[in-house]
CSV table of C-alpha atoms in Angstrom, one decimal:
chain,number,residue,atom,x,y,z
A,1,UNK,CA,0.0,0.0,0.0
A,2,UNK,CA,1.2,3.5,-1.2
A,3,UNK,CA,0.4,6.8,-0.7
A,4,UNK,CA,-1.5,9.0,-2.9
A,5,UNK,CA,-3.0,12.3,-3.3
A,6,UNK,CA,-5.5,13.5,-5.7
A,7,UNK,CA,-6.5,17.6,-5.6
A,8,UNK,CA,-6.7,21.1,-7.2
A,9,UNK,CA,-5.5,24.0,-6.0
A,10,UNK,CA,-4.9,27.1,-7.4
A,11,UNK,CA,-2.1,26.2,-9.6
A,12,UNK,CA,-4.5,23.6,-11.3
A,13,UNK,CA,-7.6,25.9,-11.2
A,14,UNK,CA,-9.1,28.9,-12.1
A,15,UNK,CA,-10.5,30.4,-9.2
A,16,UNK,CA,-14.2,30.1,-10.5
A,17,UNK,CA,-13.5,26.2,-10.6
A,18,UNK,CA,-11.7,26.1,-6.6
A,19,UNK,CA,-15.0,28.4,-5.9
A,20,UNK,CA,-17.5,25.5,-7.5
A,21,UNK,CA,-15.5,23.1,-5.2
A,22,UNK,CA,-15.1,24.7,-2.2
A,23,UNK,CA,-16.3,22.7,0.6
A,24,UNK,CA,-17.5,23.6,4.4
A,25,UNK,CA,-16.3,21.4,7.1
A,26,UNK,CA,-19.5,19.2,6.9
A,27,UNK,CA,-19.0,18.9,3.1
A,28,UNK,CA,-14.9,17.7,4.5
A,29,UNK,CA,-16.4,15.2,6.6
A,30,UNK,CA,-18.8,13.6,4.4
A,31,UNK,CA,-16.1,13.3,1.2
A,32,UNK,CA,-13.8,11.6,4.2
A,33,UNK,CA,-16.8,9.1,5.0
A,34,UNK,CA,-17.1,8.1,1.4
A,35,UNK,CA,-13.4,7.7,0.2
A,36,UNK,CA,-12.8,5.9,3.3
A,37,UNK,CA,-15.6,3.4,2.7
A,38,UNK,CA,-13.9,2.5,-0.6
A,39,UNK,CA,-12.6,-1.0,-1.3
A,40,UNK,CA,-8.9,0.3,-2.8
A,41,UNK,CA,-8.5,3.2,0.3
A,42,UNK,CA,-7.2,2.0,3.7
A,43,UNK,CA,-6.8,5.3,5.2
A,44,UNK,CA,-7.7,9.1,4.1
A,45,UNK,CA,-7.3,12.3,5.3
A,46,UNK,CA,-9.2,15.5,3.2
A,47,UNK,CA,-7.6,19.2,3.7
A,48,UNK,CA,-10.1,21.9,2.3
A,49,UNK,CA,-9.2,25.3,2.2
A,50,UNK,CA,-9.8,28.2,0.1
A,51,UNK,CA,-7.6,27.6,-2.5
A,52,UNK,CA,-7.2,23.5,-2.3
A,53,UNK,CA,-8.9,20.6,-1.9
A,54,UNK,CA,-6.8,17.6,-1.3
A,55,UNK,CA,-7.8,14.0,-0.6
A,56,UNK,CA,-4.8,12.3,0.9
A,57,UNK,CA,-5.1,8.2,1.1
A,58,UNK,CA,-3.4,5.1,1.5
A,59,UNK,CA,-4.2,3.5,-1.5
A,60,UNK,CA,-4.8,-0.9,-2.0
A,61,UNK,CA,-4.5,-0.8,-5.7
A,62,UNK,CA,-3.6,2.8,-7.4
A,63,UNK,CA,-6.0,3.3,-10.4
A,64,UNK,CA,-8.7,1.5,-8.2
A,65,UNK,CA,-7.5,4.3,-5.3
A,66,UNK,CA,-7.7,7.4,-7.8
A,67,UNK,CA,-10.9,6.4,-9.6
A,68,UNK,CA,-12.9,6.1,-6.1
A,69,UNK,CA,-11.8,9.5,-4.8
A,70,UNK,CA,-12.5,11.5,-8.3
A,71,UNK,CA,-15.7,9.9,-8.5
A,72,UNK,CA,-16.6,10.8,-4.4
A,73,UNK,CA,-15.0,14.5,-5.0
A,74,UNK,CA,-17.6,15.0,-7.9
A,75,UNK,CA,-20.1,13.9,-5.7
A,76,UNK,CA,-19.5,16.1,-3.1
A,77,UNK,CA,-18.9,19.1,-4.7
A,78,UNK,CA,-21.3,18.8,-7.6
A,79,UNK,CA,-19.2,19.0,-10.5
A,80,UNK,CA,-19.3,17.0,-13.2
A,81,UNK,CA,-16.3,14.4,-13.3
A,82,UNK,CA,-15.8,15.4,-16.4
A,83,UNK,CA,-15.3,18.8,-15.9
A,84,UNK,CA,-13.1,18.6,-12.6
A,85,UNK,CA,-10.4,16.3,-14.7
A,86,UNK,CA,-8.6,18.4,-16.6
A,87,UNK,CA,-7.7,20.4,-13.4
A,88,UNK,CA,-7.2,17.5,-10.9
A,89,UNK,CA,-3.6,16.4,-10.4
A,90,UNK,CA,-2.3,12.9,-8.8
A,91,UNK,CA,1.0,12.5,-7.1
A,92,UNK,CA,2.0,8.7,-5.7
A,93,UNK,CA,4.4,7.7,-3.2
A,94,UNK,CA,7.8,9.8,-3.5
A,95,UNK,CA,6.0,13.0,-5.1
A,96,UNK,CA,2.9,12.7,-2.8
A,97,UNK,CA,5.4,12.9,0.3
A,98,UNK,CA,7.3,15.6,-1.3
A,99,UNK,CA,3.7,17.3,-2.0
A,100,UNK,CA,2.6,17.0,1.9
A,101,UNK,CA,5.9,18.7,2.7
A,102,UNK,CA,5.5,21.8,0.4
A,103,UNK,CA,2.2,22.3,1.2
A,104,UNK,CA,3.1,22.3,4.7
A,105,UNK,CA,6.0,24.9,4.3
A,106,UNK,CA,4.1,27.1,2.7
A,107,UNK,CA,5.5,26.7,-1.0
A,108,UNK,CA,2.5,25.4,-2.8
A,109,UNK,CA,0.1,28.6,-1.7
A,110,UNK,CA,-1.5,31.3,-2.7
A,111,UNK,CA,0.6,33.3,-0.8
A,112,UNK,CA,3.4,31.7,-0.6
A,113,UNK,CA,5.1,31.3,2.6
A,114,UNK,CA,1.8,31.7,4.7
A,115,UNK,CA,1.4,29.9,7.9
A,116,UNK,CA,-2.3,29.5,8.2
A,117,UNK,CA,-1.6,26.0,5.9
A,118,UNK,CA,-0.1,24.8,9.3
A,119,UNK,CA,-3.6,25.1,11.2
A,120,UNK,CA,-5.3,23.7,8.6
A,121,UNK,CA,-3.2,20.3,8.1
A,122,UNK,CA,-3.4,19.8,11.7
A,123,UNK,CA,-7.5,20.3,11.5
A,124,UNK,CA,-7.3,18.2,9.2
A,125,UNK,CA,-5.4,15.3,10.6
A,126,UNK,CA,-7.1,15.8,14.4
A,127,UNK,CA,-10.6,15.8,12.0
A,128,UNK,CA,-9.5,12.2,10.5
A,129,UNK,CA,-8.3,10.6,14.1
A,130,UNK,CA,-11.2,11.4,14.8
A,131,UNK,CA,-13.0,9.6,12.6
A,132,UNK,CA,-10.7,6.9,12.3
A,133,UNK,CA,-9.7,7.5,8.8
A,134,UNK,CA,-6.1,8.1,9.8
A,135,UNK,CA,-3.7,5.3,10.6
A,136,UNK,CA,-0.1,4.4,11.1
A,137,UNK,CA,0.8,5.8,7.5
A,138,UNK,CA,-1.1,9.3,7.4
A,139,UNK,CA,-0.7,9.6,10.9
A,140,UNK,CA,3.1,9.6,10.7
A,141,UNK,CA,3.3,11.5,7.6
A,142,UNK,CA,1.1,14.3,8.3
A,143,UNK,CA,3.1,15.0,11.7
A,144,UNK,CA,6.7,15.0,9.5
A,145,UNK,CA,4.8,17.4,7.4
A,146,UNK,CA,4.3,19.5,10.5
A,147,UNK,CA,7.4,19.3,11.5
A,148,UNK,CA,9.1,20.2,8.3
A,149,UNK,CA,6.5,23.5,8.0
A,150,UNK,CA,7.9,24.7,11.2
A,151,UNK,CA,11.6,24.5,10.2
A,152,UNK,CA,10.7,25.8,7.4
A,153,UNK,CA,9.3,29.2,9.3
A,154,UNK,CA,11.9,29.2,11.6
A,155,UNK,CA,15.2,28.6,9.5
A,156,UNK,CA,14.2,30.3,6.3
A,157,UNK,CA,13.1,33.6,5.6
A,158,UNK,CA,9.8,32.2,3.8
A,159,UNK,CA,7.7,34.3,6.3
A,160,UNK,CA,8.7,37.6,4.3
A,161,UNK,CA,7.2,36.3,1.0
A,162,UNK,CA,3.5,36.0,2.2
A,163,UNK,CA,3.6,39.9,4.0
A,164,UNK,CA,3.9,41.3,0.8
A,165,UNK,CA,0.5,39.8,-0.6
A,166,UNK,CA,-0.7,42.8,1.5
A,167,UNK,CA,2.0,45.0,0.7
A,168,UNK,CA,2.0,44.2,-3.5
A,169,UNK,CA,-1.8,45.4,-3.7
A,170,UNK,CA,-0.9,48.3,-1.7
A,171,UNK,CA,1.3,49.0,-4.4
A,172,UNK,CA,-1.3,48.2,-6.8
A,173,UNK,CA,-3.5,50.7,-5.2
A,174,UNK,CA,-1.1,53.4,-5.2
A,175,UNK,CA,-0.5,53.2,-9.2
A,176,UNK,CA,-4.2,54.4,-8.9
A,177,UNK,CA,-5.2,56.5,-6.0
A,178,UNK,CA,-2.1,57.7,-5.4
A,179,UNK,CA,-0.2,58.2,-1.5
A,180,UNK,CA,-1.4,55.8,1.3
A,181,UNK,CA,-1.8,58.9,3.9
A,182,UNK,CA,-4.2,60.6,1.9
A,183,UNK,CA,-6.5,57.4,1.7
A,184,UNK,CA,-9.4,56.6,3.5
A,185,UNK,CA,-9.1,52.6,4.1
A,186,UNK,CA,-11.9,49.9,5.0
A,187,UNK,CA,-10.7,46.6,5.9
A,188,UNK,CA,-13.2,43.9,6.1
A,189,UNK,CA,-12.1,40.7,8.3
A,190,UNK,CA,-10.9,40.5,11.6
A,191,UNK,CA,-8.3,37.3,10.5
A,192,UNK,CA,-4.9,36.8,10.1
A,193,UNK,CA,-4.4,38.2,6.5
A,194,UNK,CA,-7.2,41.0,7.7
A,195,UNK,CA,-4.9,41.6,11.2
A,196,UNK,CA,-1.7,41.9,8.1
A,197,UNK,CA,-3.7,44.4,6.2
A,198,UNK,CA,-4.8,46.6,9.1
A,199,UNK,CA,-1.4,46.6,10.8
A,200,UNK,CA,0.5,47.0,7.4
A,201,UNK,CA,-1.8,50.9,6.7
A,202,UNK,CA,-1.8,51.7,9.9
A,203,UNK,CA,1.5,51.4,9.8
A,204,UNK,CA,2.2,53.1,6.4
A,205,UNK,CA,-0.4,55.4,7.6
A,206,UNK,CA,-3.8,56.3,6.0
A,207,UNK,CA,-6.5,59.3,6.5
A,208,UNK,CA,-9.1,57.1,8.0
A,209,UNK,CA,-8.9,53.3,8.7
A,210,UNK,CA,-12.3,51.5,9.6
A,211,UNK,CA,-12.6,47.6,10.4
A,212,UNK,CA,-15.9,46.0,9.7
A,213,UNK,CA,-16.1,42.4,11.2
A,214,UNK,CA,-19.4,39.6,11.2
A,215,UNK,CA,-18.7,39.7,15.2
A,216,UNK,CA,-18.1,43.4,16.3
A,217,UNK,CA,-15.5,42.4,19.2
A,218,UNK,CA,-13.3,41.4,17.0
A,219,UNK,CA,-13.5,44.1,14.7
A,220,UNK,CA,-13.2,46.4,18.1
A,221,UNK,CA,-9.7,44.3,19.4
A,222,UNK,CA,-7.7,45.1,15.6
A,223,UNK,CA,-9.0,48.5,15.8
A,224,UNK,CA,-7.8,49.1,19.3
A,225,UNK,CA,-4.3,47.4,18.1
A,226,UNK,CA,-4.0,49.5,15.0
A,227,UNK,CA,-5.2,52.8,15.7
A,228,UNK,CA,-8.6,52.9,13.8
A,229,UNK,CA,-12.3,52.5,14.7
A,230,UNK,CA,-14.4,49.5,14.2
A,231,UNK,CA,-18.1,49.4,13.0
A,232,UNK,CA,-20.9,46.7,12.4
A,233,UNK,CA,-21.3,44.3,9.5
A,234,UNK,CA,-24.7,46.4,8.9
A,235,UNK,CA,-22.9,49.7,8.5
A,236,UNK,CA,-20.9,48.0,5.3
A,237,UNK,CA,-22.6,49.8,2.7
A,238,UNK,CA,-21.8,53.3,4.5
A,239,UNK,CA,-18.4,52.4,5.3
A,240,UNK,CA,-17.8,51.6,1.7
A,241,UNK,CA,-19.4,54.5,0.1
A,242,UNK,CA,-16.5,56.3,2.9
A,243,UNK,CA,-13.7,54.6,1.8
A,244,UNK,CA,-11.0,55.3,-1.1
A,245,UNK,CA,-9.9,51.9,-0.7
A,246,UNK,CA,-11.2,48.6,0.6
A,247,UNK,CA,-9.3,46.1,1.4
A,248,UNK,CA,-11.4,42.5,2.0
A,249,UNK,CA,-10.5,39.4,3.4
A,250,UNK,CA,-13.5,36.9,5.4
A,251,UNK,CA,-14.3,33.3,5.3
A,252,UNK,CA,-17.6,33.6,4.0
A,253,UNK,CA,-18.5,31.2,1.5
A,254,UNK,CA,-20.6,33.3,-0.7
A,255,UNK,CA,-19.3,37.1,-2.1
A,256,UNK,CA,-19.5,40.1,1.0
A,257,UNK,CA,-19.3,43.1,-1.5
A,258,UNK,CA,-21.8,42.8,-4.1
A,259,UNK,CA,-21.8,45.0,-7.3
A,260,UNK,CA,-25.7,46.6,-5.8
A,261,UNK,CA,-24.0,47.3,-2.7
A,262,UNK,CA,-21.0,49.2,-4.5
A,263,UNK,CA,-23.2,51.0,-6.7
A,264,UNK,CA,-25.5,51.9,-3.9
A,265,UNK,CA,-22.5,53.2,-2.1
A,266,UNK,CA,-20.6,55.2,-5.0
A,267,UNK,CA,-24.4,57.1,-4.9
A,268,UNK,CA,-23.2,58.7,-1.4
A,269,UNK,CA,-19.7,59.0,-2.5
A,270,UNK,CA,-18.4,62.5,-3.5
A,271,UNK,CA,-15.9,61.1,-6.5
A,272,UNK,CA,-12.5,59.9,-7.1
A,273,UNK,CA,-11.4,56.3,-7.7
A,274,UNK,CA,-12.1,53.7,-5.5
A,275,UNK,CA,-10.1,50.4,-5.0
A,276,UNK,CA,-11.0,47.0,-3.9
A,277,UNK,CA,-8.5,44.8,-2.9
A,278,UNK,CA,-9.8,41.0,-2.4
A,279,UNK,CA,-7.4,38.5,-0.6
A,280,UNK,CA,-9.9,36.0,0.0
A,281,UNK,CA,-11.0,32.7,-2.0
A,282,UNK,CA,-13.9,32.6,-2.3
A,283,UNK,CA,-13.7,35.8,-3.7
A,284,UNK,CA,-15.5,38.6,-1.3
A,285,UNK,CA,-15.8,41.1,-4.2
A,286,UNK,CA,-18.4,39.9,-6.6
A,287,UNK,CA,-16.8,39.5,-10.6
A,288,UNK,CA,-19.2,42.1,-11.7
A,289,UNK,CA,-17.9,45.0,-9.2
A,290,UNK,CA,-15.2,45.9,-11.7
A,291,UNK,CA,-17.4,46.7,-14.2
A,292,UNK,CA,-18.7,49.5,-12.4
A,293,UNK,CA,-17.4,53.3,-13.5
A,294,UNK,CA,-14.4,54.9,-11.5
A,295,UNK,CA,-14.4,51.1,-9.8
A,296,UNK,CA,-10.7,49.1,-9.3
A,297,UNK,CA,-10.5,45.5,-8.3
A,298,UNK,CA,-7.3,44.1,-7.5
A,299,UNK,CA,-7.5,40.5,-6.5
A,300,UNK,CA,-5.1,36.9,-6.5
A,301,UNK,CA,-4.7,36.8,-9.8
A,302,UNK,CA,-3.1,40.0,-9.9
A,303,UNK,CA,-1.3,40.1,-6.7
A,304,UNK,CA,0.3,36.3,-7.5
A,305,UNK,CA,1.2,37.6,-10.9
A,306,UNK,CA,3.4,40.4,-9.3
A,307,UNK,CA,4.9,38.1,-6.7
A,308,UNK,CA,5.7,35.2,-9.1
A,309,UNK,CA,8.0,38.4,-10.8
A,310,UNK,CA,9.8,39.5,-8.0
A,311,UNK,CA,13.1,38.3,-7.3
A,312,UNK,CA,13.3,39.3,-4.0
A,313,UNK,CA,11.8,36.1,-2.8
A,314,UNK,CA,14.0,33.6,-4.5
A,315,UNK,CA,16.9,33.4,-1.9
A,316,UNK,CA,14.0,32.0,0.7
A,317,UNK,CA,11.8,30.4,-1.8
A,318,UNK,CA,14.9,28.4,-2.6
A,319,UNK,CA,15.9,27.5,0.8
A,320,UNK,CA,12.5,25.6,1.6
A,321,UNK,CA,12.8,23.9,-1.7
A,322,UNK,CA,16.4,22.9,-0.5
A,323,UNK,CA,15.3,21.7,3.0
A,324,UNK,CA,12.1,20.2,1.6
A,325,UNK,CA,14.4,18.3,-0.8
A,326,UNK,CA,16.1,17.1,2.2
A,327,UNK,CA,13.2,16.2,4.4
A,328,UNK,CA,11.8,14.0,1.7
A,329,UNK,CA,14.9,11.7,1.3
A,330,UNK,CA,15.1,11.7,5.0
A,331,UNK,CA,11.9,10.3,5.2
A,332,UNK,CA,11.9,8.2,2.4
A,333,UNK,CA,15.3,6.4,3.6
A,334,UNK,CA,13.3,6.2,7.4
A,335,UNK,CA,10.2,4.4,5.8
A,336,UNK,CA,12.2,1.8,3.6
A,337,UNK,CA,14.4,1.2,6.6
A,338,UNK,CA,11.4,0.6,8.1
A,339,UNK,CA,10.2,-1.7,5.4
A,340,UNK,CA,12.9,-3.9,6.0
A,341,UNK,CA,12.8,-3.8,9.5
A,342,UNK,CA,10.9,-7.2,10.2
A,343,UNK,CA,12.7,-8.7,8.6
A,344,UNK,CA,15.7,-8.2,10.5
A,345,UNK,CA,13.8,-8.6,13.4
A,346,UNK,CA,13.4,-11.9,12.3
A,347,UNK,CA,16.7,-13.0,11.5
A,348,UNK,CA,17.8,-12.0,14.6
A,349,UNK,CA,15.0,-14.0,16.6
A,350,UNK,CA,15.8,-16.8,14.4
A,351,UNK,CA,19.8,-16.8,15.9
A,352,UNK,CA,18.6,-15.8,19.0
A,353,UNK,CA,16.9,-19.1,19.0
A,354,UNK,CA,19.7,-21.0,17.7
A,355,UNK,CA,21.9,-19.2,20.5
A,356,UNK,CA,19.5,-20.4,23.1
A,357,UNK,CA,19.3,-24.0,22.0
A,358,UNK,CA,23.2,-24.7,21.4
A,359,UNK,CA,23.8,-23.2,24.9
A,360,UNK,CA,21.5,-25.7,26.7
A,361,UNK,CA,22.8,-28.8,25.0
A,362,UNK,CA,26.4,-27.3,25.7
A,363,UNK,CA,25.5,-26.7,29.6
A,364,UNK,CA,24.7,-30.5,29.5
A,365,UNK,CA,28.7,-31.3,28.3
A,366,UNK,CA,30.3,-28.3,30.6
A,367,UNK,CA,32.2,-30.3,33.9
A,368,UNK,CA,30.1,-29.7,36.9
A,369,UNK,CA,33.0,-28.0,38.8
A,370,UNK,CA,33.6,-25.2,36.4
A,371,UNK,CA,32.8,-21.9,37.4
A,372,UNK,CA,29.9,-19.4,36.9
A,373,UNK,CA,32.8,-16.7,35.2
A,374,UNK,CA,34.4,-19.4,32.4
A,375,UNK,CA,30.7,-20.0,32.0
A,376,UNK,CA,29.6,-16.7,31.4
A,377,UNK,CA,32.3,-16.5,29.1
A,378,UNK,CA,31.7,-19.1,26.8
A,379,UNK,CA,28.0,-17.9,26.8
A,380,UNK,CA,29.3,-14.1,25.9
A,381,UNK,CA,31.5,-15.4,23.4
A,382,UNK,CA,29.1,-17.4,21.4
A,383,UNK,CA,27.3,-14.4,21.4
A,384,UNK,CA,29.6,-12.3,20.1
A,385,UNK,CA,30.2,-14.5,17.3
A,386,UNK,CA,26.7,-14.7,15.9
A,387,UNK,CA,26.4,-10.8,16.5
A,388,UNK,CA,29.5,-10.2,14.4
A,389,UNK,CA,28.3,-12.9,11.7
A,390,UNK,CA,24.8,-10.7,11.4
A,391,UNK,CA,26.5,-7.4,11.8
A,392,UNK,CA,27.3,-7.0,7.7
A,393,UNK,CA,23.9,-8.6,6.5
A,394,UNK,CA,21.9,-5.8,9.1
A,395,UNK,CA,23.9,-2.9,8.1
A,396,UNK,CA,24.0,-4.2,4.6
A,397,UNK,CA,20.4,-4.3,4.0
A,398,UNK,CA,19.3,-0.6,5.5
A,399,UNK,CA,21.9,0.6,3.4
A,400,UNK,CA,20.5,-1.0,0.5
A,401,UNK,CA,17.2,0.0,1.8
A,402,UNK,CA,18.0,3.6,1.9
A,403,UNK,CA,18.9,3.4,-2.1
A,404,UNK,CA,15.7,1.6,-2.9
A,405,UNK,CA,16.7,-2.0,-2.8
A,406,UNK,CA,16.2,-3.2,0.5
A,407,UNK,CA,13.4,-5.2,-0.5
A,408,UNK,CA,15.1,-7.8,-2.9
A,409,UNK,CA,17.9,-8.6,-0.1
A,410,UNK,CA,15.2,-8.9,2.6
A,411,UNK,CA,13.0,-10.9,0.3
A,412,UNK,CA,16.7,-13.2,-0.3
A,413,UNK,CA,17.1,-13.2,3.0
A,414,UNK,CA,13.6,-14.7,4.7
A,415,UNK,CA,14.3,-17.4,1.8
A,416,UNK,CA,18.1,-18.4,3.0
A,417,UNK,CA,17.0,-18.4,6.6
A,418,UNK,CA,13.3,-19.7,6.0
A,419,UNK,CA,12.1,-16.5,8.1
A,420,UNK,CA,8.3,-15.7,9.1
């Protein structure tokens, strides 16, 4: 049994696709119920995010594996299999570990370098122990991945890459409206890449900062922390037709800022441009805002395209690659040593045995009057010789696990030594 994933994310996807996908934690649960249920899946674990959905399994039989979780991720999203093809991608054993370990150091998202990914692989794993979907195999890999993300945050300078998601539609917003201080900013979130935006203009400074938040405390905490004022979800319209820019990042499943709303709220405005920068997927800012006169949207697309071209980044982008790199034949020489395991195990029960035997027909040949010591000896050194004899063959074999071949000189040696 291997493992396998089977996804799309953003890189695979346009975002109107990941939107049609998107699932809720219910929708998470019930994909994990099905997969799991198939004959070729002995264990699964699902991570469902904004921008990826991934179905990670330990798969019987491989095309058996893939075809049951494509068909139960049509299912339970509701598109067609047909449709969601083309954008799916599989990775199997090697590449799926290597996979697991980007994802989890930040390299394969959106913003690249963000930490959230973290949270959300351990919700995921906690969400599959929990259902007993996750065993030895996903169990074990899923807390490397972890691990590997957190060197990753703390020995690399990865972190700087996803601050500037904030920073590069600042930038964007600037080519248009022109200095930061002279802008009048709503944010609308109260989450981590809400908290970045807020701290980053108050910071820069701005004329006015607002933060609008579904729960009002929330909103009331980042204002306290960055200097602005906070208001109700209800007062959104009004705050927007205040703002020069708005800057918008919820969890909400369906769009926040509507193109009525924004049209509604230019009415009350007194002129000028007036940007929308969206760092959530789903998308908060409905498609059809942009086409609205004297209306700017700056979204992912836009803001990924700008990062993907800066070579800033590279030096730390590079680095994770390199340690992921590492990581992965780390682990892979760990698992086929493991592989192998057993059988040494075995080989050394097996002379352990034959240790035990030959020393009880000996004791029946030893004079009575010798002594405990020259009997202790003889037992040590018999010992020693069968340890040396299965020294070379041990060390032999993880080595030749460790380059992929362990598993011909294990199978050769259960057959020399008739092993279980």
């Amino acid at each position: 049994m291997s493992v396998v994933v089977l996804g799309l994310s953003h890189r695979s996807a346009p975002i109107a696709m990941l939107e049609a996908v998107t699932l809720g934690p219910a929708g998470a649960v019930a994909l994990a119920a099905t997969v799991g249920a198939g004959e070729n899946v002995d264990e699964v674990v699902v991570l469902a995010t904004c921008n990826r959905v991934e179905i990670y399994a330990v798969a019987k039989t491989f095309h058996g594996a893939v075809t049951e979780i494509g068909e139960a991720l049509s299912a339970a999203s509701g598109v067609p299999l047909d449709a969601l093809r083309e954008h799916l991608y599989v990775h199997y054993e090697d590449r799926a570990i290597s996979h697991v370990f980007s994802v989890a150091s930040g390299l394969d998202s959106m913003a690249i370098g963000e930490g959230q990914v973290l949270g959300q692989l351990r919700a995921a794993l906690r969400g599959a122990q929990k259902q007993g979907h996750a065993g030895a195999t996903l169990n074990t890999l899923f807390q490397q991945a972890l691990r590997v993300g957190k060197r990753a945050h703390s020995e690399t300078g990865i972190d700087t890459v996803s601050g500037s998601m904030v920073e590069v539609g600042l930038r964007h917003a600037a080519d248009v409206a022109g200095a930061l201080a002279d802008t009048r900013v709503l944010v609308v979130g109260a989450g981590s890449m809400s908290s970045l935006a807020a701290t980053t203009v108050s910071r820069l400074g701005s004329a006015d900062l607002v933060i609008i938040n579904r729960t009002l405390a929330k909103a009331e905490h980042l204002a306290e922390a960055t200097g602005g004022r906070a208001l109700p979800l209800v007062d959104l319209e009004l705050a927007i037709s205040q703002a020069d820019l708005v800057i918008s990042c919820t969890g909400a499943v369906g769009q926040v800022i509507t193109a009525k709303k924004v049209a509604a709220a230019s009415a009350l405005r007194s002129g000028g441009p007036q940007i929308f920068i969206d760092l959530a997927l789903p998308r908060d800012v409905a498609p059809d805002v942009v086409d609205l006169p004297g209306v700017h949207v700056v979204g992912l697309v836009e803001i990924g395209e700008s990062l993907a071209a800066d070579d800033r980044f590279s030096p730390h982008v590079k680095a994770v690659h390199d340690l992921v790199a590492e990581e992965v034949a780390g682990y892979l020489t760990h698992c086929r040593a493991q592989d192998v395991a057993p059988t040494v195990a075995a080989l050394r029960h097996r002379a352990a045995d034959v240790v035990a035997a030959e020393l009880t027909r000996l004791e029946q040949r030893l004079p009575e009057d010798m002594s405990k010591n020259a009997r202790a000896e003889i037992q040590l050194t018999l010992h020693r010789v069968v340890e040396k004899l299965l020294h070379t063959p041990t060390v032999r074999v993880k080595e030749l696990a460790g380059d992929g071949q362990g598993g011909d000189y294990a199978l050769a040696l259960r057959e020399l030594f008739d092993l279980d």
